[in-house]
Amino acid sequence: MAYQGFASGDPTKDAFALRHFVATGHSVMLAQSFAKNLGLYGERVGLFSVVVADKDEAKRVESQVKILIRPMYSNPPISGARIVTAVLGDPALRAKWEEEVKFMADRIISMRAQLRGHLENTYKSKKNWEHITSQIGMFCYTGLSADQVDRLKNEFSVYLTRDGRISIAGITTGNVQYLAESIHEVTK
């Protein structure tokens, strides 16, 4: 689970599916990252959780996980984990973090709406851009082809992955209209 809180602005709401699976009796494995939602990019901090049926299964799973992780590292870095523990363990810091996550989620949602709005309303694109606002999170698959992405790069200095994936977090009120115009030009 990456970017928890960036979908809706509420980390608890974003974890609904996971909690629902556990509540309905499913065993689950969860790899969770705090790199982006806590601004710990250089720390690459996260966790791996496993929910199983009973203590015997937990012992078996723990044994297998230890076999898998031992060759990767002996002593993982602890500074990032300590930061996460401090933030999530202190009610005031957690409240501030949740406020900041909500701010970021709202900004991402706003950039999605503005991009779609410019494509449909400002530039009168005939393409269906609903997917821009129906997707969630920091990234968006635009539906652009590799050739269209190349044109964006070469003609407009707009950069995204060749599969059309763009960082919505990198869009600002100062560049969203230019981005929409550029996308419109390569999709006419």
PDB file of C-alpha atoms in Angstrom:
ATOM      1  CA  MET A   1       0.000   0.000   0.000  1.00  0.00           C
ATOM      2  CA  ALA A   2       1.751   3.102  -1.233  1.00  0.00           C
ATOM      3  CA  TYR A   3       0.547   6.684  -0.949  1.00  0.00           C
ATOM      4  CA  GLN A   4      -1.937   5.825   1.822  1.00  0.00           C
ATOM      5  CA  GLY A   5      -4.056   8.916   2.352  1.00  0.00           C
ATOM      6  CA  PHE A   6      -3.326  10.427  -1.061  1.00  0.00           C
ATOM      7  CA  ALA A   7      -6.377   8.804  -2.673  1.00  0.00           C
ATOM      8  CA  SER A   8      -9.071  10.304  -0.456  1.00  0.00           C
ATOM      9  CA  GLY A   9      -7.175  12.509   1.967  1.00  0.00           C
ATOM     10  CA  ASP A  10      -7.928  10.089   4.815  1.00  0.00           C
ATOM     11  CA  PRO A  11      -5.416   7.300   5.576  1.00  0.00           C
ATOM     12  CA  THR A  12      -8.075   5.301   7.429  1.00  0.00           C
ATOM     13  CA  LYS A  13     -10.504   5.498   4.501  1.00  0.00           C
ATOM     14  CA  ASP A  14      -7.762   4.498   2.052  1.00  0.00           C
ATOM     15  CA  ALA A  15      -7.146   1.331   4.093  1.00  0.00           C
ATOM     16  CA  PHE A  16     -10.800   0.235   3.914  1.00  0.00           C
ATOM     17  CA  ALA A  17     -10.264  -2.647   1.470  1.00  0.00           C
ATOM     18  CA  LEU A  18      -7.494  -4.159   3.557  1.00  0.00           C
ATOM     19  CA  ARG A  19      -9.496  -3.887   6.776  1.00  0.00           C
ATOM     20  CA  HIS A  20     -12.541  -5.342   5.035  1.00  0.00           C
ATOM     21  CA  PHE A  21     -10.574  -8.386   3.857  1.00  0.00           C
ATOM     22  CA  VAL A  22      -9.243  -8.999   7.371  1.00  0.00           C
ATOM     23  CA  ALA A  23     -12.692  -8.497   8.944  1.00  0.00           C
ATOM     24  CA  THR A  24     -14.191 -11.060   6.585  1.00  0.00           C
ATOM     25  CA  GLY A  25     -11.631 -13.678   7.563  1.00  0.00           C
ATOM     26  CA  HIS A  26      -9.074 -13.469   4.762  1.00  0.00           C
ATOM     27  CA  SER A  27      -5.392 -13.976   5.403  1.00  0.00           C
ATOM     28  CA  VAL A  28      -3.483 -11.086   3.856  1.00  0.00           C
ATOM     29  CA  MET A  29       0.031  -9.885   3.196  1.00  0.00           C
ATOM     30  CA  LEU A  30       0.674  -6.164   2.993  1.00  0.00           C
ATOM     31  CA  ALA A  31       3.753  -4.311   1.837  1.00  0.00           C
ATOM     32  CA  GLN A  32       3.368  -0.709   2.946  1.00  0.00           C
ATOM     33  CA  SER A  33       5.544   2.275   2.116  1.00  0.00           C
ATOM     34  CA  PHE A  34       5.894   5.517   4.045  1.00  0.00           C
ATOM     35  CA  ALA A  35       8.360   7.001   1.571  1.00  0.00           C
ATOM     36  CA  LYS A  36       5.941   9.438  -0.027  1.00  0.00           C
ATOM     37  CA  ASN A  37       3.127   9.970   2.451  1.00  0.00           C
ATOM     38  CA  LEU A  38       5.593  10.826   5.209  1.00  0.00           C
ATOM     39  CA  GLY A  39       8.156  12.510   2.973  1.00  0.00           C
ATOM     40  CA  LEU A  40      10.842   9.921   3.754  1.00  0.00           C
ATOM     41  CA  TYR A  41      12.114   9.398   0.200  1.00  0.00           C
ATOM     42  CA  GLY A  42      15.759   8.771   1.111  1.00  0.00           C
ATOM     43  CA  GLU A  43      14.832   6.436   3.939  1.00  0.00           C
ATOM     44  CA  ARG A  44      12.713   4.067   1.831  1.00  0.00           C
ATOM     45  CA  VAL A  45      10.906   3.077   5.005  1.00  0.00           C
ATOM     46  CA  GLY A  46       7.993   0.694   5.054  1.00  0.00           C
ATOM     47  CA  LEU A  47       6.720  -2.474   6.579  1.00  0.00           C
ATOM     48  CA  PHE A  48       5.556  -5.917   5.668  1.00  0.00           C
ATOM     49  CA  SER A  49       2.537  -7.250   7.560  1.00  0.00           C
ATOM     50  CA  VAL A  50       0.968 -10.680   7.461  1.00  0.00           C
ATOM     51  CA  VAL A  51      -2.421 -11.521   8.953  1.00  0.00           C
ATOM     52  CA  VAL A  52      -2.931 -15.255   9.425  1.00  0.00           C
ATOM     53  CA  ALA A  53      -5.457 -17.569  11.055  1.00  0.00           C
ATOM     54  CA  ASP A  54      -3.608 -18.634  14.211  1.00  0.00           C
ATOM     55  CA  LYS A  55      -0.328 -18.716  16.173  1.00  0.00           C
ATOM     56  CA  ASP A  56       0.909 -21.901  14.494  1.00  0.00           C
ATOM     57  CA  GLU A  57       0.495 -20.402  11.037  1.00  0.00           C
ATOM     58  CA  ALA A  58       2.139 -17.184  12.272  1.00  0.00           C
ATOM     59  CA  LYS A  59       5.219 -19.152  13.371  1.00  0.00           C
ATOM     60  CA  ARG A  60       5.443 -20.908   9.995  1.00  0.00           C
ATOM     61  CA  VAL A  61       5.068 -17.646   8.074  1.00  0.00           C
ATOM     62  CA  GLU A  62       7.581 -15.852  10.291  1.00  0.00           C
ATOM     63  CA  SER A  63      10.107 -18.635   9.651  1.00  0.00           C
ATOM     64  CA  GLN A  64       9.689 -18.303   5.889  1.00  0.00           C
ATOM     65  CA  VAL A  65       9.864 -14.497   5.949  1.00  0.00           C
ATOM     66  CA  LYS A  66      13.104 -14.651   7.928  1.00  0.00           C
ATOM     67  CA  ILE A  67      14.576 -17.011   5.328  1.00  0.00           C
ATOM     68  CA  LEU A  68      13.629 -14.563   2.580  1.00  0.00           C
ATOM     69  CA  ILE A  69      14.877 -11.389   4.225  1.00  0.00           C
ATOM     70  CA  ARG A  70      18.123 -12.659   5.759  1.00  0.00           C
ATOM     71  CA  PRO A  71      20.124 -12.555   2.493  1.00  0.00           C
ATOM     72  CA  MET A  72      18.839  -9.028   1.786  1.00  0.00           C
ATOM     73  CA  TYR A  73      19.961  -7.391   5.001  1.00  0.00           C
ATOM     74  CA  SER A  74      21.073  -8.201   8.511  1.00  0.00           C
ATOM     75  CA  ASN A  75      20.246  -4.937  10.215  1.00  0.00           C
ATOM     76  CA  PRO A  76      17.840  -2.716   8.317  1.00  0.00           C
ATOM     77  CA  PRO A  77      18.167   1.050   8.749  1.00  0.00           C
ATOM     78  CA  ILE A  78      16.221   2.255  11.754  1.00  0.00           C
ATOM     79  CA  SER A  79      16.110   6.051  11.426  1.00  0.00           C
ATOM     80  CA  GLY A  80      13.108   6.080   9.073  1.00  0.00           C
ATOM     81  CA  ALA A  81      11.215   3.602  11.251  1.00  0.00           C
ATOM     82  CA  ARG A  82      11.857   5.803  14.262  1.00  0.00           C
ATOM     83  CA  ILE A  83      10.496   8.839  12.438  1.00  0.00           C
ATOM     84  CA  VAL A  84       7.328   6.962  11.452  1.00  0.00           C
ATOM     85  CA  THR A  85       6.912   5.702  15.018  1.00  0.00           C
ATOM     86  CA  ALA A  86       7.335   9.219  16.395  1.00  0.00           C
ATOM     87  CA  VAL A  87       4.839  10.765  13.974  1.00  0.00           C
ATOM     88  CA  LEU A  88       2.168   8.079  14.160  1.00  0.00           C
ATOM     89  CA  GLY A  89       2.641   7.490  17.893  1.00  0.00           C
ATOM     90  CA  ASP A  90       2.177  11.097  18.999  1.00  0.00           C
ATOM     91  CA  PRO A  91      -1.442  12.342  18.734  1.00  0.00           C
ATOM     92  CA  ALA A  92      -0.423  15.942  17.913  1.00  0.00           C
ATOM     93  CA  LEU A  93       2.125  14.914  15.273  1.00  0.00           C
ATOM     94  CA  ARG A  94      -0.287  12.381  13.796  1.00  0.00           C
ATOM     95  CA  ALA A  95      -3.021  15.019  13.544  1.00  0.00           C
ATOM     96  CA  LYS A  96      -0.601  17.386  11.776  1.00  0.00           C
ATOM     97  CA  TRP A  97       0.483  14.602   9.409  1.00  0.00           C
ATOM     98  CA  GLU A  98      -3.147  13.728   8.605  1.00  0.00           C
ATOM     99  CA  GLU A  99      -3.830  17.427   7.916  1.00  0.00           C
ATOM    100  CA  GLU A 100      -0.875  17.568   5.517  1.00  0.00           C
ATOM    101  CA  VAL A 101      -1.887  14.315   3.783  1.00  0.00           C
ATOM    102  CA  LYS A 102      -5.389  15.744   3.293  1.00  0.00           C
ATOM    103  CA  PHE A 103      -3.896  18.938   1.830  1.00  0.00           C
ATOM    104  CA  MET A 104      -1.771  16.924  -0.635  1.00  0.00           C
ATOM    105  CA  ALA A 105      -4.675  14.670  -1.623  1.00  0.00           C
ATOM    106  CA  ASP A 106      -6.933  17.663  -2.226  1.00  0.00           C
ATOM    107  CA  ARG A 107      -4.225  19.321  -4.337  1.00  0.00           C
ATOM    108  CA  ILE A 108      -3.783  16.171  -6.440  1.00  0.00           C
ATOM    109  CA  ILE A 109      -7.553  15.847  -6.903  1.00  0.00           C
ATOM    110  CA  SER A 110      -7.705  19.522  -7.897  1.00  0.00           C
ATOM    111  CA  MET A 111      -4.901  19.127 -10.463  1.00  0.00           C
ATOM    112  CA  ARG A 112      -6.717  16.144 -11.986  1.00  0.00           C
ATOM    113  CA  ALA A 113      -9.922  18.186 -12.270  1.00  0.00           C
ATOM    114  CA  GLN A 114      -8.110  21.195 -13.745  1.00  0.00           C
ATOM    115  CA  LEU A 115      -6.249  19.089 -16.311  1.00  0.00           C
ATOM    116  CA  ARG A 116      -9.444  17.390 -17.435  1.00  0.00           C
ATOM    117  CA  GLY A 117     -11.294  20.702 -17.386  1.00  0.00           C
ATOM    118  CA  HIS A 118      -8.756  22.392 -19.651  1.00  0.00           C
ATOM    119  CA  LEU A 119      -8.720  19.472 -22.076  1.00  0.00           C
ATOM    120  CA  GLU A 120     -12.513  19.333 -22.328  1.00  0.00           C
ATOM    121  CA  ASN A 121     -13.516  22.965 -21.880  1.00  0.00           C
ATOM    122  CA  THR A 122     -10.585  25.207 -22.794  1.00  0.00           C
ATOM    123  CA  TYR A 123      -9.317  23.134 -25.742  1.00  0.00           C
ATOM    124  CA  LYS A 124     -12.594  21.360 -26.625  1.00  0.00           C
ATOM    125  CA  SER A 125     -10.881  17.986 -26.978  1.00  0.00           C
ATOM    126  CA  LYS A 126     -13.133  15.330 -28.465  1.00  0.00           C
ATOM    127  CA  LYS A 127     -11.316  12.578 -26.547  1.00  0.00           C
ATOM    128  CA  ASN A 128     -12.777  11.033 -23.407  1.00  0.00           C
ATOM    129  CA  TRP A 129     -10.674  12.265 -20.462  1.00  0.00           C
ATOM    130  CA  GLU A 130     -12.875  10.883 -17.679  1.00  0.00           C
ATOM    131  CA  HIS A 131     -10.096   8.508 -16.624  1.00  0.00           C
ATOM    132  CA  ILE A 132      -8.021  11.474 -15.406  1.00  0.00           C
ATOM    133  CA  THR A 133     -10.494  12.129 -12.597  1.00  0.00           C
ATOM    134  CA  SER A 134     -11.679   8.554 -12.062  1.00  0.00           C
ATOM    135  CA  GLN A 135      -8.157   7.338 -11.257  1.00  0.00           C
ATOM    136  CA  ILE A 136      -6.743   8.107  -7.826  1.00  0.00           C
ATOM    137  CA  GLY A 137      -3.375   8.907  -6.333  1.00  0.00           C
ATOM    138  CA  MET A 138      -0.185  10.620  -7.406  1.00  0.00           C
ATOM    139  CA  PHE A 139       0.078   9.111 -10.881  1.00  0.00           C
ATOM    140  CA  CYS A 140      -2.220   8.861 -13.878  1.00  0.00           C
ATOM    141  CA  TYR A 141      -2.204   6.657 -16.933  1.00  0.00           C
ATOM    142  CA  THR A 142      -3.117   9.168 -19.620  1.00  0.00           C
ATOM    143  CA  GLY A 143      -3.849   6.700 -22.383  1.00  0.00           C
ATOM    144  CA  LEU A 144      -1.240   8.362 -24.577  1.00  0.00           C
ATOM    145  CA  SER A 145       0.738   6.204 -26.969  1.00  0.00           C
ATOM    146  CA  ALA A 146       4.539   6.038 -26.972  1.00  0.00           C
ATOM    147  CA  ASP A 147       4.553   8.173 -30.149  1.00  0.00           C
ATOM    148  CA  GLN A 148       2.377  10.811 -28.475  1.00  0.00           C
ATOM    149  CA  VAL A 149       4.645  10.784 -25.414  1.00  0.00           C
ATOM    150  CA  ASP A 150       7.646  11.279 -27.691  1.00  0.00           C
ATOM    151  CA  ARG A 151       5.943  14.258 -29.321  1.00  0.00           C
ATOM    152  CA  LEU A 152       5.200  15.758 -25.894  1.00  0.00           C
ATOM    153  CA  LYS A 153       8.875  15.473 -25.018  1.00  0.00           C
ATOM    154  CA  ASN A 154      10.300  16.645 -28.331  1.00  0.00           C
ATOM    155  CA  GLU A 155       7.829  19.394 -29.206  1.00  0.00           C
ATOM    156  CA  PHE A 156       6.639  20.658 -25.818  1.00  0.00           C
ATOM    157  CA  SER A 157       9.313  19.617 -23.276  1.00  0.00           C
ATOM    158  CA  VAL A 158       6.713  17.650 -21.315  1.00  0.00           C
ATOM    159  CA  TYR A 159       8.112  14.478 -19.781  1.00  0.00           C
ATOM    160  CA  LEU A 160       6.298  11.315 -18.729  1.00  0.00           C
ATOM    161  CA  THR A 161       6.968   7.613 -19.061  1.00  0.00           C
ATOM    162  CA  ARG A 162       6.557   6.112 -22.516  1.00  0.00           C
ATOM    163  CA  ASP A 163       3.539   4.117 -21.341  1.00  0.00           C
ATOM    164  CA  GLY A 164       1.766   7.446 -20.748  1.00  0.00           C
ATOM    165  CA  ARG A 165       2.087   7.525 -16.952  1.00  0.00           C
ATOM    166  CA  ILE A 166       2.390  11.039 -15.561  1.00  0.00           C
ATOM    167  CA  SER A 167       2.997  12.387 -12.074  1.00  0.00           C
ATOM    168  CA  ILE A 168      -0.052  14.386 -11.064  1.00  0.00           C
ATOM    169  CA  ALA A 169       1.916  15.661  -8.064  1.00  0.00           C
ATOM    170  CA  GLY A 170       4.219  17.458 -10.517  1.00  0.00           C
ATOM    171  CA  ILE A 171       1.360  19.455 -12.028  1.00  0.00           C
ATOM    172  CA  THR A 172       0.838  22.970 -10.676  1.00  0.00           C
ATOM    173  CA  THR A 173      -1.626  25.781 -11.252  1.00  0.00           C
ATOM    174  CA  GLY A 174       1.187  27.423 -13.212  1.00  0.00           C
ATOM    175  CA  ASN A 175       1.690  24.572 -15.707  1.00  0.00           C
ATOM    176  CA  VAL A 176      -1.621  22.700 -15.885  1.00  0.00           C
ATOM    177  CA  GLN A 177      -3.008  24.703 -18.810  1.00  0.00           C
ATOM    178  CA  TYR A 178       0.223  24.334 -20.803  1.00  0.00           C
ATOM    179  CA  LEU A 179       0.170  20.599 -20.105  1.00  0.00           C
ATOM    180  CA  ALA A 180      -3.444  20.339 -21.258  1.00  0.00           C
ATOM    181  CA  GLU A 181      -2.694  22.309 -24.419  1.00  0.00           C
ATOM    182  CA  SER A 182       0.316  20.091 -25.152  1.00  0.00           C
ATOM    183  CA  ILE A 183      -1.666  16.905 -24.614  1.00  0.00           C
ATOM    184  CA  HIS A 184      -4.470  18.265 -26.796  1.00  0.00           C
ATOM    185  CA  GLU A 185      -2.006  19.051 -29.595  1.00  0.00           C
ATOM    186  CA  VAL A 186      -0.585  15.527 -29.681  1.00  0.00           C
ATOM    187  CA  THR A 187      -4.016  13.850 -29.469  1.00  0.00           C
ATOM    188  CA  LYS A 188      -5.820  15.790 -32.235  1.00  0.00           C
TER     189      LYS A 188
END
